Short mmCIF file of C-alpha atoms in Angstrom, two decimals:
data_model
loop_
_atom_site.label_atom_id
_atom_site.label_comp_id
_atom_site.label_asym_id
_atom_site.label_seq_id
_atom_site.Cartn_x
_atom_site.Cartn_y
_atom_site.Cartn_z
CA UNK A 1 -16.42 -24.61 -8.71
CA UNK A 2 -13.57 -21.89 -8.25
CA UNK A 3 -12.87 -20.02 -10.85
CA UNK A 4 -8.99 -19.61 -11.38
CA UNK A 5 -7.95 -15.72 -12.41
CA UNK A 6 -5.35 -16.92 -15.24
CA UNK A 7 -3.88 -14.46 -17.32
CA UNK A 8 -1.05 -16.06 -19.09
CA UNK A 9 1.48 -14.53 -21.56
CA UNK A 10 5.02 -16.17 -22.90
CA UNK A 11 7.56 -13.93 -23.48
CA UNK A 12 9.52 -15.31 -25.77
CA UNK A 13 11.91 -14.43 -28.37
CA UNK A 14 10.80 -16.68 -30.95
CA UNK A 15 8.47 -19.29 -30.22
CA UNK A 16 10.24 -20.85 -26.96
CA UNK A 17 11.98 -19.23 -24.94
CA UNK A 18 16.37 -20.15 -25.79
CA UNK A 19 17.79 -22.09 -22.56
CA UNK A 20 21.63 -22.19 -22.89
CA UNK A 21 23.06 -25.82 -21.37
CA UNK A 22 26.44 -26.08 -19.77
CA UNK A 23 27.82 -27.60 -22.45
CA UNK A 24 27.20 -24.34 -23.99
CA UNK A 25 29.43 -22.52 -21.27
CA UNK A 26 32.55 -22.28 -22.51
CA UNK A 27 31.75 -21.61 -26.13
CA UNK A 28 34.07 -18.91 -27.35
CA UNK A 29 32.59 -16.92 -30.33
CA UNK A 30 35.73 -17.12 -32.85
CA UNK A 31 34.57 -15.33 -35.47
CA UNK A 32 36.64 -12.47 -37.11
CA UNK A 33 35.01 -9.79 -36.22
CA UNK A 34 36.52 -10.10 -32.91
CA UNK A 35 33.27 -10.79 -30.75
CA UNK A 36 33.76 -11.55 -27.50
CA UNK A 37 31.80 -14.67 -25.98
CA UNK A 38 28.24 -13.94 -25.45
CA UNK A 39 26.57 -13.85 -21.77
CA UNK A 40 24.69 -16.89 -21.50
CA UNK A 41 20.76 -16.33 -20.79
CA UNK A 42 20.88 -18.99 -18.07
CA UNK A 43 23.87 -20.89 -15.89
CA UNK A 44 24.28 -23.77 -13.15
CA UNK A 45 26.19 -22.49 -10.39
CA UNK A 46 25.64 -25.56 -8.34
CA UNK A 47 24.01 -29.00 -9.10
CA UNK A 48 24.86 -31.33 -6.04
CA UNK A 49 22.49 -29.94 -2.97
CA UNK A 50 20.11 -31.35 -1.08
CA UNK A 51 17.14 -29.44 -1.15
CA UNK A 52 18.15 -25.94 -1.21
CA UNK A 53 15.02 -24.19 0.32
CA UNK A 54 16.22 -20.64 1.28
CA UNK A 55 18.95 -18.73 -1.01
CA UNK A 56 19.75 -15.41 0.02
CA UNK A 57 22.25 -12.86 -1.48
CA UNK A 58 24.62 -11.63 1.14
CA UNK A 59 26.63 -8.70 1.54
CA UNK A 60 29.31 -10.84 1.18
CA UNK A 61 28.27 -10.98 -3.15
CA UNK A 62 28.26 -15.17 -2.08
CA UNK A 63 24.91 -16.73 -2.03
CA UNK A 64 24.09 -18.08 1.27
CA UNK A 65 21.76 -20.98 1.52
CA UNK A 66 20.15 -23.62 3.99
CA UNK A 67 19.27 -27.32 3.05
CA UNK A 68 16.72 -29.52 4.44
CA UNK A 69 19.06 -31.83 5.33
CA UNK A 70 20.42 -28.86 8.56
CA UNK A 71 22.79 -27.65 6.35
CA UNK A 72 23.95 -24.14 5.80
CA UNK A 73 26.92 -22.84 3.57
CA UNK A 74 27.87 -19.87 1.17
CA UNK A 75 28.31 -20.57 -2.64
CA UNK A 76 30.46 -18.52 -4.73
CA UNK A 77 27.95 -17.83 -7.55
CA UNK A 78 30.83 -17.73 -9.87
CA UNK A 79 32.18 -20.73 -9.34
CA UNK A 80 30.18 -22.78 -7.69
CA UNK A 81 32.67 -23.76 -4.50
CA UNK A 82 30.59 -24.21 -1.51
CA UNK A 83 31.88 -23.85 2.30
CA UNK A 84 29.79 -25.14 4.86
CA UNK A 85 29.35 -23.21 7.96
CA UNK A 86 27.25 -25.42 10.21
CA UNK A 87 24.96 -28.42 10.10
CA UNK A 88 22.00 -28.22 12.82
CA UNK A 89 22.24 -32.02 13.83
CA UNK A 90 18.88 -31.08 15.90
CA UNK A 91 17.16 -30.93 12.66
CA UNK A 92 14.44 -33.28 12.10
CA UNK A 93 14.04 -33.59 7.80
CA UNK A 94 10.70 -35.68 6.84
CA UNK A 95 9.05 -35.45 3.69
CA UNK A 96 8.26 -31.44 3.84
CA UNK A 97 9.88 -30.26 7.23
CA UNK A 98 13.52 -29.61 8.01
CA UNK A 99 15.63 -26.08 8.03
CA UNK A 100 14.04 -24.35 6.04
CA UNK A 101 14.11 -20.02 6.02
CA UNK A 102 16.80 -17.89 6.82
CA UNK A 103 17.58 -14.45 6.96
CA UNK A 104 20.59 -11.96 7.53
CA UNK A 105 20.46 -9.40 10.13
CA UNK A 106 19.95 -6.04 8.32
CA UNK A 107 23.26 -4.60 9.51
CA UNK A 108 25.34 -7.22 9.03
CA UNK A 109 28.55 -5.94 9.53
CA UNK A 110 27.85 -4.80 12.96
CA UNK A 111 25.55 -7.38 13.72
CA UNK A 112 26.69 -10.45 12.30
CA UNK A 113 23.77 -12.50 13.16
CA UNK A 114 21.63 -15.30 10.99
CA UNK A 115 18.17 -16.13 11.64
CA UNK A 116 16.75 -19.30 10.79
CA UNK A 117 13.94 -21.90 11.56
CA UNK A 118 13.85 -25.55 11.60
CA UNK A 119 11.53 -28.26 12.66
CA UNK A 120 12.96 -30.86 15.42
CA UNK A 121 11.47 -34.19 17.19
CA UNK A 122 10.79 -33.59 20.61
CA UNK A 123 9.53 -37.38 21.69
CA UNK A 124 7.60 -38.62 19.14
CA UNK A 125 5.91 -35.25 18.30
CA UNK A 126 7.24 -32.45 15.31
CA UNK A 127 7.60 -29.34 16.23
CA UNK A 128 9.35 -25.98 15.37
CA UNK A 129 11.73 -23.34 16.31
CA UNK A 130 13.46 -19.75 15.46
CA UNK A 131 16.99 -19.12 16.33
CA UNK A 132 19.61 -17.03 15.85
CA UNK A 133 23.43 -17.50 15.36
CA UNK A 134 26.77 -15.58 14.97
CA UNK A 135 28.45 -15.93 12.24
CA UNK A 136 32.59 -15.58 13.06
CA UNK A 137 35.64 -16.73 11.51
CA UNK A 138 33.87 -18.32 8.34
CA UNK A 139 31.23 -20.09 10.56
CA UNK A 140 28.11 -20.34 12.36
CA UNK A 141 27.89 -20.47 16.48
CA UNK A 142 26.33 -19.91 19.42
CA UNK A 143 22.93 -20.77 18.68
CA UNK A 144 19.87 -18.90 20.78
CA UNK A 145 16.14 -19.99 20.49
CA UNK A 146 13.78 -16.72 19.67
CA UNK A 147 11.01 -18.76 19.19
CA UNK A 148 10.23 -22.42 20.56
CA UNK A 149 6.95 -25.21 20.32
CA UNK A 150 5.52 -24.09 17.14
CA UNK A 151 3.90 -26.66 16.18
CA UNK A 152 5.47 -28.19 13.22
CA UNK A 153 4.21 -31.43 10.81
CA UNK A 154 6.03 -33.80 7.42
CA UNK A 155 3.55 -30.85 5.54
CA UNK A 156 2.65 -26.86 6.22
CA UNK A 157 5.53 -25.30 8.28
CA UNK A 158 5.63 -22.09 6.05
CA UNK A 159 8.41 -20.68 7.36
CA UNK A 160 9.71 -17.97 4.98
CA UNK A 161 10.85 -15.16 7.57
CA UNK A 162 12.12 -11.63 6.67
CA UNK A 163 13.15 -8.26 9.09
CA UNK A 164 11.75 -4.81 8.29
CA UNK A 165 12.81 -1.96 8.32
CA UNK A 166 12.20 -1.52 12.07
CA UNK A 167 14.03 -4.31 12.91
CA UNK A 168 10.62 -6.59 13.46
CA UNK A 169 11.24 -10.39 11.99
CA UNK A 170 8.28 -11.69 10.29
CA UNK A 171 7.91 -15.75 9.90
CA UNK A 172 5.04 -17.39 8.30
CA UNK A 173 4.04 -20.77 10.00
CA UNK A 174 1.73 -23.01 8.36
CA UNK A 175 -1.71 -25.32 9.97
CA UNK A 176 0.97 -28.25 10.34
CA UNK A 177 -1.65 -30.39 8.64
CA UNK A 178 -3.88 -29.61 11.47
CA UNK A 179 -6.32 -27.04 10.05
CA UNK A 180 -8.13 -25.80 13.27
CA UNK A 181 -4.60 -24.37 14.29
CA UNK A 182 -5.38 -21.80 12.12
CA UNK A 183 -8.00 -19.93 13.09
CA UNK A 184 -7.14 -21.06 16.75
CA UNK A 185 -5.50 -17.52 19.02
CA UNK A 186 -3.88 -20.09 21.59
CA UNK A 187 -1.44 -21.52 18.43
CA UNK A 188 0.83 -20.29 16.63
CA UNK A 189 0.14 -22.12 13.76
CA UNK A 190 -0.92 -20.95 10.21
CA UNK A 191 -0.33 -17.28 11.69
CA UNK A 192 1.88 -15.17 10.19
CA UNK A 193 3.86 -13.96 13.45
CA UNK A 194 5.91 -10.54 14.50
CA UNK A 195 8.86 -10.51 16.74
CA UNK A 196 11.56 -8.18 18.01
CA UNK A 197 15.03 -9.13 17.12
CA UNK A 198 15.62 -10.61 20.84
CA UNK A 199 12.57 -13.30 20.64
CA UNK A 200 10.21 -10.97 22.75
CA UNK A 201 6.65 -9.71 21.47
CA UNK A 202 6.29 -6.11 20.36
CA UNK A 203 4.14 -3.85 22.44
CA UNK A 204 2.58 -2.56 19.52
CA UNK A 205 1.50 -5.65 17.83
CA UNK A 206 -2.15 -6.07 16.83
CA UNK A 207 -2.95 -8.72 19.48
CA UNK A 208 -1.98 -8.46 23.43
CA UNK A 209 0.87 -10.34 24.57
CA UNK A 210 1.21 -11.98 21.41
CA UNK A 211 3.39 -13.00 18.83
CA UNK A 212 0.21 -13.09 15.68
CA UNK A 213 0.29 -10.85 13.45
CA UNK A 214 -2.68 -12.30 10.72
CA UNK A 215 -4.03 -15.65 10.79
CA UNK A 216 -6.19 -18.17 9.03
CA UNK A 217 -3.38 -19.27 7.06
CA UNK A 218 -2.82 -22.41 5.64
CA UNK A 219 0.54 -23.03 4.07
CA UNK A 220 2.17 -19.33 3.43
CA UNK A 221 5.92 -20.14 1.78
CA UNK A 222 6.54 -16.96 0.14
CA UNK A 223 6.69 -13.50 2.02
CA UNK A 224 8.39 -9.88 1.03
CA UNK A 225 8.18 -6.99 2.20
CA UNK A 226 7.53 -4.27 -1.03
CA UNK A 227 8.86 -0.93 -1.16
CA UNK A 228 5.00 0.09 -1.37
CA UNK A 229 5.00 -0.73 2.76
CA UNK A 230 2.90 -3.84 1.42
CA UNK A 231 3.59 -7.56 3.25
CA UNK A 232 2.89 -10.00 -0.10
CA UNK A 233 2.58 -13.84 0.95
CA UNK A 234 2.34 -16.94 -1.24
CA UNK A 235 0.18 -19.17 0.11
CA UNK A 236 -0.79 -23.12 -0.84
CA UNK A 237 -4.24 -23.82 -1.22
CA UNK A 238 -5.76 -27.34 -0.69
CA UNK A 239 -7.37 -28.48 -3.86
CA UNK A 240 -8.60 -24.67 -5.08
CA UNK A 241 -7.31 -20.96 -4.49
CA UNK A 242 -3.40 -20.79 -3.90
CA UNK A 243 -2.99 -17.09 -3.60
CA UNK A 244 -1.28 -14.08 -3.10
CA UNK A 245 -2.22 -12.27 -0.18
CA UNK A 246 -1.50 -8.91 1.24
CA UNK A 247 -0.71 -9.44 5.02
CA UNK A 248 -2.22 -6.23 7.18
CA UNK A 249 -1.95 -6.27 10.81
CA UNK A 250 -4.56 -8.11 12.91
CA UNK A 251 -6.63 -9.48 9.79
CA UNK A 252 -7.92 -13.33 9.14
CA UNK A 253 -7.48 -14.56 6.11
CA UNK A 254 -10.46 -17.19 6.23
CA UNK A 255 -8.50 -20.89 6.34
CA UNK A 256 -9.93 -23.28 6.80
CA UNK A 257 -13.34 -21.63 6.72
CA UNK A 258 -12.77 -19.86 3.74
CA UNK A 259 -10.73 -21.20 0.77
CA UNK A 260 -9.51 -18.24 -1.53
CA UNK A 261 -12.47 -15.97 -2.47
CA UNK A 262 -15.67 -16.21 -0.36
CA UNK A 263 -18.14 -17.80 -3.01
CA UNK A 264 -20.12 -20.44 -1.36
CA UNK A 265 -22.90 -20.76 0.92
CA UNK A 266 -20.72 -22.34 3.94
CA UNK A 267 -18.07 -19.24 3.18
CA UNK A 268 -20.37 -16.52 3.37
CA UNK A 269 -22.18 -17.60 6.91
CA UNK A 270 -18.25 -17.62 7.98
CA UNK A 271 -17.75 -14.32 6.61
CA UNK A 272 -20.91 -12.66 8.29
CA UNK A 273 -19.27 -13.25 11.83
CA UNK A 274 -15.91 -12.76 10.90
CA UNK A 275 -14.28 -10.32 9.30
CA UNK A 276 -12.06 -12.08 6.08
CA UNK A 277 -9.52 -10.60 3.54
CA UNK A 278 -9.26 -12.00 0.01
CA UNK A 279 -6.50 -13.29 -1.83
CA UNK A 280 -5.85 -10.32 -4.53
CA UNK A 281 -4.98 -13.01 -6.87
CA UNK A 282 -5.33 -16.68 -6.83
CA UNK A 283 -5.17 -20.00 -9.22
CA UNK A 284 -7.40 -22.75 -9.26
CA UNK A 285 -6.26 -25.77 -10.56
CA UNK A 286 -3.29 -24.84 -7.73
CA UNK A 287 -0.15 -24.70 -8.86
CA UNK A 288 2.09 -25.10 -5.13
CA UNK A 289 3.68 -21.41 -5.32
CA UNK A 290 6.84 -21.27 -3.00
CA UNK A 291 8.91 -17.94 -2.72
CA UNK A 292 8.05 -14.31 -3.62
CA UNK A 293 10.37 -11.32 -3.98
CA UNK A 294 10.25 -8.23 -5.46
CA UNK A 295 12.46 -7.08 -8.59
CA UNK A 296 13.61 -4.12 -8.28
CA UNK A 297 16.51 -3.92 -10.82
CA UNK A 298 16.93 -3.36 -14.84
CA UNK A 299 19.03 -6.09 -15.84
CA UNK A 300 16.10 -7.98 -16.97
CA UNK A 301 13.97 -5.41 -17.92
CA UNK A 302 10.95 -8.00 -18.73
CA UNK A 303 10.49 -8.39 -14.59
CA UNK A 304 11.44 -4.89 -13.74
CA UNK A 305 8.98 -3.50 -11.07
CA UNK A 306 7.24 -6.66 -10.59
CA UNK A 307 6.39 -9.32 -8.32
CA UNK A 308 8.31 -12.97 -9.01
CA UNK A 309 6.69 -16.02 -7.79
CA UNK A 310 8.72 -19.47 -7.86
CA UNK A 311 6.25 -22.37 -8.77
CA UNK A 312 6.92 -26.28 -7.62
CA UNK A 313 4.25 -28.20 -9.30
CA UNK A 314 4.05 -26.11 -12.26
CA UNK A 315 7.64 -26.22 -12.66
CA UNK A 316 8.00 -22.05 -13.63
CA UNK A 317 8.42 -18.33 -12.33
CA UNK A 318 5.52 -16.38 -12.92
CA UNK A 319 6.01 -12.38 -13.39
CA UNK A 320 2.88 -10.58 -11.73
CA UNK A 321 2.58 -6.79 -12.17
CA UNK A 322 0.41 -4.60 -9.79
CA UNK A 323 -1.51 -2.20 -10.03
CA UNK A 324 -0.09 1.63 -9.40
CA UNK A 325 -0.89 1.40 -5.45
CA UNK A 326 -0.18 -2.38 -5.50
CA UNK A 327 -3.39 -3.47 -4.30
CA UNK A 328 -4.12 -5.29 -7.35
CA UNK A 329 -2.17 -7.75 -9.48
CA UNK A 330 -2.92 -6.75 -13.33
CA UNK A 331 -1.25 -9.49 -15.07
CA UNK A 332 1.22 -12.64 -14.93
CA UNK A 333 3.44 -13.52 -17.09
CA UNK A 334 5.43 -17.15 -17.10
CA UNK A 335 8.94 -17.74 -17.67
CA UNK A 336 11.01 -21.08 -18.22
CA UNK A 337 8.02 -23.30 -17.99
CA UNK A 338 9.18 -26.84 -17.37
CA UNK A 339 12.68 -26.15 -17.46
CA UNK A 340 14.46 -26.29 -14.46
CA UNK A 341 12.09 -28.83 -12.80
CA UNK A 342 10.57 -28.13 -9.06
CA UNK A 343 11.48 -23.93 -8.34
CA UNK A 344 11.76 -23.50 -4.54
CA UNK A 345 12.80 -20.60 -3.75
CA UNK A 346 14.80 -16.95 -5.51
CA UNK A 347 17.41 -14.30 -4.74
CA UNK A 348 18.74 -10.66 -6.08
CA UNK A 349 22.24 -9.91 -6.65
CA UNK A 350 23.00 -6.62 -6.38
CA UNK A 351 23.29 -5.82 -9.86
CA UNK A 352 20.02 -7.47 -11.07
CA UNK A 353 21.05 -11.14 -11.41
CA UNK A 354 18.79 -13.61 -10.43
CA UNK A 355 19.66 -16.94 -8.74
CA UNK A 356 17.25 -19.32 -8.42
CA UNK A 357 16.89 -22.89 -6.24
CA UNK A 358 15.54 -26.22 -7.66
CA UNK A 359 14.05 -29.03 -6.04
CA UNK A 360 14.24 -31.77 -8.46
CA UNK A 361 11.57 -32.93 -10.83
CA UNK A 362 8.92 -34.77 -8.99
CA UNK A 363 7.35 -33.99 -4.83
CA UNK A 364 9.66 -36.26 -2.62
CA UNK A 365 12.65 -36.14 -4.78
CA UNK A 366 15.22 -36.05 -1.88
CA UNK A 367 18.53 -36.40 -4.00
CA UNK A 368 21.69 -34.86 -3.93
CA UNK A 369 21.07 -33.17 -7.96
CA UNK A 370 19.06 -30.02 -6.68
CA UNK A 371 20.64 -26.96 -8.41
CA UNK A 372 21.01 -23.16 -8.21
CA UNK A 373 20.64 -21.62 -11.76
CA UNK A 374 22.14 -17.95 -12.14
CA UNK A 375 19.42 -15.86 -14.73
CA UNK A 376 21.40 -13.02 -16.54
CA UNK A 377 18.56 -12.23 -19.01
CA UNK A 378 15.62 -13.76 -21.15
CA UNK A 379 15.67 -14.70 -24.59
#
């Protein structure tokens, strides 16, 4: 059996951590020493979405977010008021799939583009796309497919996508419940993939005329680029070994033939023909990790300089702190355990707020009570 690598520590100001309600919102302190009212640890900006699964800050200071549903809108995170900008009726939203990750061009301003990828039905068969649109006049148009056919499943699209530095999007796909995609060169499936802004394939990417970047992945929903230069993914394991991976160019990762570390019989004949990179950290029983970011701010100096993970079956954020050339995750730390139900996915304000989206209490919950919770501090 697996052996999870669990090294858990509350931080907690007494013994549970304080979680401030919305009846507590508007709580003036009237004392007479003149205090002014206190800044509440934790606040819902938003409770009536439908499956938020990307949340982004912009450089707007609104929160811009997509919902399963095809949905995408900005949220004032002060007060809540959401204006749609466009609903993708080509969207296709069963159990798992849907529009799901989304990114801002880097340059906004002068490039007022949004990328994003959904799954659609194309006869009776799922499959998946990248596309771009503008974004004028307080809404989205002109939509252009980057990236068509992936294919797509109800489980394992992946699909968190981010844009480096050098103007390369990244977009994890998942094995679409098909697990010889994975370690299959002819799919794009459970890959995590590399493409120039226009939907072409960089001439410098590890494989010829091709869009892979890494592969043997089976469910990756979580991807960042660190200031380090490191690529960190989140990544779903089946029954064993969700992990945290750091994605270098041209490497397997081992799904389906490896699960997690290589530590059986089966793994290591795999791993004598095939090159395969561990998971750096990983948790066995799993505990579905979604989104991963990097804090890089000191309003909440408990996550400063770390890694934050957003947890769905375990219902948390975990804090995990690496090592001083970030090849190695030294600890994890868990915050508001079983509070805000399902945690999809997690975004940065500029000045070190922390917004995060829920997805209900139980797998399948498809109702219109998903939140975003603003995170000013921890007590």
């Amino acid at each position: 059996m697996k052996r999870a690598i669990i090294i858990v520590s509350f931080i907690l100001a007494s013994t549970t951590l304080f979680f401030c309600s919305d009846d507590d919102s508007n709580t003036n302190s009237n004392g007479e020493d003149g205090n002014e009212t206190p800044v509440e640890a934790t606040r819902t900006v938003i409770e009536t979405l439908s499956v938020p699964w990307e949340i982004i800050w912009g450089p707007d200071n609104f929160l811009w977010v997509t919902e399963r549903n095809g949905k995408i809108s900005r949220i004032n995170p002060d007060t809540g008021t959401q204006q749609e900008l466009l609903t993708i009726n080509a969207v296709t939203s069963i159990q798992e799939s849907g529009l799901l990750g989304m990114v801002l061009h880097p340059d906004f301003e002068t490039n007022p583009y949004l990328y994003a990828v959904y799954t659609y039905e194309n006869g009776n068969q799922l499959l998946e796309r990248l596309v771009r649109f503008t974004y004028t006049n307080d809404s989205l148009s002109d939509e252009t497919i980057l990236l068509d056919n992936i294919p797509a499943n109800r489980i394992h699209n992946g699909s968190r996508i981010f844009i480096s530095e050098d103007l390369k999007l990244f977009m994890s796909t998942g094995d679409a419940g098909n697990i010889s995609l994975s370690q299959d060169m002819n799919s794009l499936a459970g890959k995590i993939l590399r493409i120039n802004l226009d939907g072409t394939i960089p001439s410098d990417n590890p494989f010829t005329n091709s869009y892979i970047y890494s592969l043997g992945h089976r469910n990756p929903q979580g991807l960042v680029l660190h200031p380090n230069g490191n690529i960190y993914s989140s990544e779903h394991g089946p029954d064993t070994d969700d992990e945290i991976n750091i994605i270098a160019s041209g490497k397997n990762y081992g799904w389906p033939n490896v699960k997690g570390i290589i530590d059986d019989i089966d793994e290591e004949v795999f791993a004598q023909k095939t090159e395969i990179i561990p998971p750096i950290f990983s948790w066995t029983p799993t505990i579905a990790p979604s989104d991963i970011t990097y804090y890089d701010k000191d309003k909440i100096p408990e996550w400063s300089n770390k890694l934050l993970l957003t947890v769905l079956k375990d219902k948390r954020i975990i804090a995990l702190t690496l090592n001083a050339d970030g090849s190695q995750i030294t600890n994890e730390e868990v915050f508001f355990d079983q509070q805000f139900g399902r945690i999809r996915d997690i975004a940065i304000a500029r000045d070190g707020r922390v917004f995060i989206a829920t997805n209900g209490e139980s797998y399948g919950d498809t109702s219109n009570t998903h939140r975003i919770i603003e995170i000013n501090k921890i007590e």
